[in-house]
PDB file of C-alpha atoms in Angstrom:
ATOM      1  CA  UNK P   1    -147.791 -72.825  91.796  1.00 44.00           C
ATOM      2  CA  UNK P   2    -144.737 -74.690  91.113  1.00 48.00           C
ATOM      3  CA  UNK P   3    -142.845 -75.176  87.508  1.00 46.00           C
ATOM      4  CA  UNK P   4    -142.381 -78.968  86.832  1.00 48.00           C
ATOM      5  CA  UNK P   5    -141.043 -79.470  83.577  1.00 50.00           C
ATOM      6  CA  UNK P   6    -141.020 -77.686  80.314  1.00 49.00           C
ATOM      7  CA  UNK P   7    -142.206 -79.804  77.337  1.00 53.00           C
ATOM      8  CA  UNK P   8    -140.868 -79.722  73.915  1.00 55.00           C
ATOM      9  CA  UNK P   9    -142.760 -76.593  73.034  1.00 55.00           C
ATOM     10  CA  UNK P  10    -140.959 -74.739  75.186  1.00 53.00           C
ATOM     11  CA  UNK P  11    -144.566 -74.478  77.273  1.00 51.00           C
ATOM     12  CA  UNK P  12    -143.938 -74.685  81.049  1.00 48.00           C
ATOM     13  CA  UNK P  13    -146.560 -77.561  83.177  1.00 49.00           C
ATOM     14  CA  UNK P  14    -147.671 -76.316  85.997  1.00 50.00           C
ATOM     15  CA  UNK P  15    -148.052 -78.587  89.081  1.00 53.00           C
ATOM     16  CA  UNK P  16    -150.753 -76.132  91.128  1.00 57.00           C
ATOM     17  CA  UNK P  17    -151.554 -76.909  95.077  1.00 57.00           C
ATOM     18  CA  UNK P  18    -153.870 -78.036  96.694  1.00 56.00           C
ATOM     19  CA  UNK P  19    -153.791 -74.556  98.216  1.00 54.00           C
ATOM     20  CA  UNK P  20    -154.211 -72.591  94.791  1.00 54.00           C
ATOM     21  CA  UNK P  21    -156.610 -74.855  93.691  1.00 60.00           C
ATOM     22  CA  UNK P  22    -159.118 -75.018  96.538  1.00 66.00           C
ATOM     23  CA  UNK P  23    -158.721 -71.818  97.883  1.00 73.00           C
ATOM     24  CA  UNK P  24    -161.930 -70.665  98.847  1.00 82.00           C
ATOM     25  CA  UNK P  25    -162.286 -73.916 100.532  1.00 87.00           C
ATOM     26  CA  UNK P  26    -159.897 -73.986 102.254  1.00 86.00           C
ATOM     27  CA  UNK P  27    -160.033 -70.392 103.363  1.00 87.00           C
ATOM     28  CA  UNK P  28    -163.732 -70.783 104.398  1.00 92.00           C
ATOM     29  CA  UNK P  29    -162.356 -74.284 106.822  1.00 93.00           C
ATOM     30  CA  UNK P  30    -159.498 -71.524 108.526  1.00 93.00           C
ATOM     31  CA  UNK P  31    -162.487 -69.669 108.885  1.00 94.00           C
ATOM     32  CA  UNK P  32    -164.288 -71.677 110.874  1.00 96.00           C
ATOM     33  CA  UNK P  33    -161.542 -72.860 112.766  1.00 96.00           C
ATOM     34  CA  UNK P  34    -160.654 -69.220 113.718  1.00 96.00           C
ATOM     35  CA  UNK P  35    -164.019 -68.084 114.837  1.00 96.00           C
ATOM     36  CA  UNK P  36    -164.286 -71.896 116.760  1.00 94.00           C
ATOM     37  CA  UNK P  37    -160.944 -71.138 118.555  1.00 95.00           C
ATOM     38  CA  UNK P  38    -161.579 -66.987 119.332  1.00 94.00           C
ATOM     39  CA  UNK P  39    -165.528 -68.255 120.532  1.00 92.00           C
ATOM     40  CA  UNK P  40    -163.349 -71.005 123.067  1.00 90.00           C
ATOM     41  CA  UNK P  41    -160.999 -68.783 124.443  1.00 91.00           C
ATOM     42  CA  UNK P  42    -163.750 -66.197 124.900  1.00 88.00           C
ATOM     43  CA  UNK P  43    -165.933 -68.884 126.271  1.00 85.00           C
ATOM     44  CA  UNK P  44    -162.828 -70.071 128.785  1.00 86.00           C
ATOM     45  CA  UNK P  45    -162.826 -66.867 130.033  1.00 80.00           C
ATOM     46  CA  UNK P  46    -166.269 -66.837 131.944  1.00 78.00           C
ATOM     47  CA  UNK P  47    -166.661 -68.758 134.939  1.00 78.00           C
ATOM     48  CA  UNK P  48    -168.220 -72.556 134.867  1.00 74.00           C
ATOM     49  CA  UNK P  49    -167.929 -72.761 130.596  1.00 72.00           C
ATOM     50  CA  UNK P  50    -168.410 -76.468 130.721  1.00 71.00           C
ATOM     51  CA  UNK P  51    -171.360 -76.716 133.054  1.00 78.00           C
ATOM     52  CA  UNK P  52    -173.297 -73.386 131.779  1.00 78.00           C
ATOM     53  CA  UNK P  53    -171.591 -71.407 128.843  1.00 78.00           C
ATOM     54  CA  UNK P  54    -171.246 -74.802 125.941  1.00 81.00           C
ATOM     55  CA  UNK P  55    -174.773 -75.791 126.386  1.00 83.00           C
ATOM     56  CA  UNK P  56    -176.119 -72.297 126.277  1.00 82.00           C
ATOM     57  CA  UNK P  57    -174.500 -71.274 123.432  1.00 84.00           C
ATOM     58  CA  UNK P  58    -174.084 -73.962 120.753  1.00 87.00           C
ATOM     59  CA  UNK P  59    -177.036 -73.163 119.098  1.00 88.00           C
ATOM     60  CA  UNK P  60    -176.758 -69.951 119.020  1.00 88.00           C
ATOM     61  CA  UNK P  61    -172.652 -70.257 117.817  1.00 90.00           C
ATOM     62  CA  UNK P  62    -174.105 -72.354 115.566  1.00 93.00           C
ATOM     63  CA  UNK P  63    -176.220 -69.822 114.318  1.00 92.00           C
ATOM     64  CA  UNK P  64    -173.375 -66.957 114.460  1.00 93.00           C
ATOM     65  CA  UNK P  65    -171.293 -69.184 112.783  1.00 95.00           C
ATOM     66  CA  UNK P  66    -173.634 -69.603 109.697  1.00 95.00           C
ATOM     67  CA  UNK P  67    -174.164 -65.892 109.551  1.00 95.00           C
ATOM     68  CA  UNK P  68    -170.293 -65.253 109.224  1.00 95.00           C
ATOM     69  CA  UNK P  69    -169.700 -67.653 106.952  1.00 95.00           C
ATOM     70  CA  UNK P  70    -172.858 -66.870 104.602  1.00 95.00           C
ATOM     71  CA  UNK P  71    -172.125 -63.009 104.385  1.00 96.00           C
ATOM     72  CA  UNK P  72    -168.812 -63.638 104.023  1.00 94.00           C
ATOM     73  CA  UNK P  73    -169.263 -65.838 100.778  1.00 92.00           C
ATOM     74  CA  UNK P  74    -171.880 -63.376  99.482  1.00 94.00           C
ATOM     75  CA  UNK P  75    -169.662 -60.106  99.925  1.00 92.00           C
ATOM     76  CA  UNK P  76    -166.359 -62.033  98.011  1.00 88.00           C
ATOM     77  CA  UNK P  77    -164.269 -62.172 101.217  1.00 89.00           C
ATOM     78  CA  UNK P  78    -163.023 -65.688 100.469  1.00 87.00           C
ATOM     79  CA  UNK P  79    -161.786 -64.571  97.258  1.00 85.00           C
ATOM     80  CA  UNK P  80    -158.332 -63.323  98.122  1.00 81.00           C
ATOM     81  CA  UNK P  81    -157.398 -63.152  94.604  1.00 79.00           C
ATOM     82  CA  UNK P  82    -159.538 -60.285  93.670  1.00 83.00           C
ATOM     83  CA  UNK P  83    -157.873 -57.634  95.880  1.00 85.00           C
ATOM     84  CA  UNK P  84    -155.173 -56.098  94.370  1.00 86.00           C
ATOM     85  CA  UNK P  85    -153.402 -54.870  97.213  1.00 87.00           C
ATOM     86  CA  UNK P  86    -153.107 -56.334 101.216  1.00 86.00           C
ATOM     87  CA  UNK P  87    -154.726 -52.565 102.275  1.00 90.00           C
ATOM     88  CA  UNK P  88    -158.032 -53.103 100.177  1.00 90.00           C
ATOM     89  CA  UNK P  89    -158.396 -56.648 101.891  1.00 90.00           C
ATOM     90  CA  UNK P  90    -157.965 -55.382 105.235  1.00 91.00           C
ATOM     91  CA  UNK P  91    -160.871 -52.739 104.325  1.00 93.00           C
ATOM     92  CA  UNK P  92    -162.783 -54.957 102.797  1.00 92.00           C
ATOM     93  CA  UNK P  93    -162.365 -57.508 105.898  1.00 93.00           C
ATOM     94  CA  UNK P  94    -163.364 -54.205 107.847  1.00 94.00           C
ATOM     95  CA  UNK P  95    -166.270 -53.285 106.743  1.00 95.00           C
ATOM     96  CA  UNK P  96    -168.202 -57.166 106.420  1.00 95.00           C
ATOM     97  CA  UNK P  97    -167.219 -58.039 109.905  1.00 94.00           C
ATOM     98  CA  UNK P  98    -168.817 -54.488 110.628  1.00 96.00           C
ATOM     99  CA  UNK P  99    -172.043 -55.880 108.970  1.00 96.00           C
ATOM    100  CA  UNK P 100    -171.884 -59.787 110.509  1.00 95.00           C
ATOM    101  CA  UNK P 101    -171.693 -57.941 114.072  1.00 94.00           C
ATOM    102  CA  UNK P 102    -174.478 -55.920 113.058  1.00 95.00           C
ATOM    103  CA  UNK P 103    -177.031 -58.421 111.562  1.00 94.00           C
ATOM    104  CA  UNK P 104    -176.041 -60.490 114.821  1.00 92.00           C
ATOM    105  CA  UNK P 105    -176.432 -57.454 117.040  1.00 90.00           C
ATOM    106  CA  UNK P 106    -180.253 -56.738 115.012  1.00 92.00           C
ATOM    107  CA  UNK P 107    -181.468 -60.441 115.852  1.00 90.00           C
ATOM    108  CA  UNK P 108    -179.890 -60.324 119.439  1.00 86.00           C
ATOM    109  CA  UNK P 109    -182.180 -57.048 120.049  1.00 86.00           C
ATOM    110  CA  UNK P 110    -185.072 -58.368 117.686  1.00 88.00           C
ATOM    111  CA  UNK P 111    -185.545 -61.776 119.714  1.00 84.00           C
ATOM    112  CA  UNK P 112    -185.156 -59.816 122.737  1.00 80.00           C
ATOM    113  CA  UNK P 113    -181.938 -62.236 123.831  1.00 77.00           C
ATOM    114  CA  UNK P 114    -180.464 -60.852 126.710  1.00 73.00           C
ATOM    115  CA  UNK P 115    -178.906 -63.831 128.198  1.00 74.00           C
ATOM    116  CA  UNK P 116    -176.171 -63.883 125.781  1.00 77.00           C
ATOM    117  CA  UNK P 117    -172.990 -62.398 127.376  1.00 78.00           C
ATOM    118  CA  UNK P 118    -171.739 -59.489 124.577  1.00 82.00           C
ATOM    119  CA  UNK P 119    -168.418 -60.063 125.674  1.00 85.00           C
ATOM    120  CA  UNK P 120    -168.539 -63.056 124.159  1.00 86.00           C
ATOM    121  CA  UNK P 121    -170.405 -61.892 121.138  1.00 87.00           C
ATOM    122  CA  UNK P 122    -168.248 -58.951 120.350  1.00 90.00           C
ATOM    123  CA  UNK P 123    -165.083 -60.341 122.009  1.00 92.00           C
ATOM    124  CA  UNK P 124    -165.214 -63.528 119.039  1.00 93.00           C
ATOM    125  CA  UNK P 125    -166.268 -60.904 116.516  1.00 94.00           C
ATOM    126  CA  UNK P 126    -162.962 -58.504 117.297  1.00 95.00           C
ATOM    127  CA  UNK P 127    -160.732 -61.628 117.974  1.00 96.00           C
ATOM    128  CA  UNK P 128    -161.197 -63.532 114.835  1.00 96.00           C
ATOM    129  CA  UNK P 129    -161.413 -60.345 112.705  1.00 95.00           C
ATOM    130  CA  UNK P 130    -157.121 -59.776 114.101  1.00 96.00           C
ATOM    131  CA  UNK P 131    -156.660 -63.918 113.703  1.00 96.00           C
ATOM    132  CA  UNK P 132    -158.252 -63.243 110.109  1.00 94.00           C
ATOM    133  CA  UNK P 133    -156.350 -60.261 109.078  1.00 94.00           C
ATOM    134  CA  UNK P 134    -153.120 -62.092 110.168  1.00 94.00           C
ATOM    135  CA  UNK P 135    -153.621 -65.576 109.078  1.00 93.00           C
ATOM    136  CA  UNK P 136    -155.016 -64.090 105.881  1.00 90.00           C
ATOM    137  CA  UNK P 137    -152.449 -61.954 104.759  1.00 91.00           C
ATOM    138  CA  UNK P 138    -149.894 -64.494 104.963  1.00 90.00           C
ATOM    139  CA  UNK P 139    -152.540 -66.573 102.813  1.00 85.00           C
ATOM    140  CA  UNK P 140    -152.891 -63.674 100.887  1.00 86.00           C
ATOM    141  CA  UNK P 141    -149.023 -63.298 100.148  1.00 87.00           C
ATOM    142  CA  UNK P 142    -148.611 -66.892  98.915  1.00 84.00           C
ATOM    143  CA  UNK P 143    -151.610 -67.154  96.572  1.00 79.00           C
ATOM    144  CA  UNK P 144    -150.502 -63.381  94.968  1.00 78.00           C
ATOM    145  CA  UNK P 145    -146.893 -64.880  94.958  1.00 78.00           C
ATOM    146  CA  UNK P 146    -147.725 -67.824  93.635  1.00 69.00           C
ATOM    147  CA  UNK P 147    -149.641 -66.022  90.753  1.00 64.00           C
ATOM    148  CA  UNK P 148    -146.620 -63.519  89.806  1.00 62.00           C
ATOM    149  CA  UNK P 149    -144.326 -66.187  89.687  1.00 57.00           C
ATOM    150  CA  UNK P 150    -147.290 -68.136  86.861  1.00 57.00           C
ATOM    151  CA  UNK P 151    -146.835 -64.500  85.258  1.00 56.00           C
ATOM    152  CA  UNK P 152    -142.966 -63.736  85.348  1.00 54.00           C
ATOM    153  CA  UNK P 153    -142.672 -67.641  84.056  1.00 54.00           C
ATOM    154  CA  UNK P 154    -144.822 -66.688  81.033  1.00 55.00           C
ATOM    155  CA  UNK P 155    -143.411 -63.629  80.197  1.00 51.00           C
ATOM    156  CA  UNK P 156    -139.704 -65.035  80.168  1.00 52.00           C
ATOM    157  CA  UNK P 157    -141.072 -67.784  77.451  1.00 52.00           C
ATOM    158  CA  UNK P 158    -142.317 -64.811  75.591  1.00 53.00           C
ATOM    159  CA  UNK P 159    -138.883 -63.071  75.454  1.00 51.00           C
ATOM    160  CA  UNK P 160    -137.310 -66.461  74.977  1.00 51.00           C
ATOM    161  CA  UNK P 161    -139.732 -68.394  72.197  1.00 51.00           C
ATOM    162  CA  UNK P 162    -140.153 -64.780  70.636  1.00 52.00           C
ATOM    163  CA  UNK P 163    -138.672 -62.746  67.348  1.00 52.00           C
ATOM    164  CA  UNK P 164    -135.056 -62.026  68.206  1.00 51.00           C
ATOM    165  CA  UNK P 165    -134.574 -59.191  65.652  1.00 49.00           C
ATOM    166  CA  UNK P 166    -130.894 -59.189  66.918  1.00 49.00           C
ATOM    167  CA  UNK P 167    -130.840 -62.635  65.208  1.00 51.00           C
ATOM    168  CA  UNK P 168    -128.519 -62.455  62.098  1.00 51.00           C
ATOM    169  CA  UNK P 169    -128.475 -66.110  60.851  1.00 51.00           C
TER     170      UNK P 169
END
């Protein structure tokens, strides 16, 4: 959030970004785009991904890619704000791409789907988890910055707009 201007009753405007104010949004879109790019250089890796690999798995990406997304909006993970600390997001982030690799793994096993290379499967999993944790945190950092500064700002107007008690006129 950035200060623009303080008005005449000594209250500060605040001018937030399209950042702060979309967040989840906009962290759900990097989402997608992570798990897109670690599925595509996963895919790359295995011979003849144009011809065989993209039309055998969109579907099924497209089905992976509903299931991350879904559990993580359920479980809070697009709510960065809420953690107090950059260690409890990183467990948190832990422990629902545990469960998104685990419902996947279930309804790979259930449907009896054994064409589906599980280095790709796990390979996108583990990749975009590290993309997340680092793209994230630095996400993470300027939303929690962003939200100090709001508080320091307001506190300073306190001690400045308060009772001076030092005041002798």
């Amino acid at each position: 959030m950035e200060v623009n201007e303080q008005t005449k009753g000594g209250e500060y405007k605040y001018k937030k970004s399209f950042i702060y104010m979309n967040n989840t949004l906009f962290i759900i879109l990097i989402d997608i785009l992570i798990v897109t790019f670690s599925f595509l250089i996963l895919a790359w890796y295995k011979p003849a991904t144009v011809r065989t690999v993209f039309p055998t798995y969109i579907c099924p990406f497209l089905v992976f890619i509903t299931i991350w997304i879904s559990v993580s909006f359920i479980t809070g993970k697009y709510k960065l704000l809420s953690f107090k600390r950059a260690i409890d997001m990183i467990l948190t982030f832990s422990f629902i791409n545990f469960i998104i690799v685990s419902i996947i793994t279930i309804l790979l096993f259930a449907l009896k789907t054994h064409v589906y290379s599980r280095i790709i499967l796990f390979g996108t999993s583990f990749l975009s988890y590290l993309i997340e944790i680092f793209i994230f945190y630095i996400i993470y950092s300027k939303l929690h910055k962003s939200n100090n500064d709001k508080k320091i700002i307001k506190h300073k107007k306190k001690i400045i707009s308060g009772h001076n008690p030092l005041n002798l006129n």
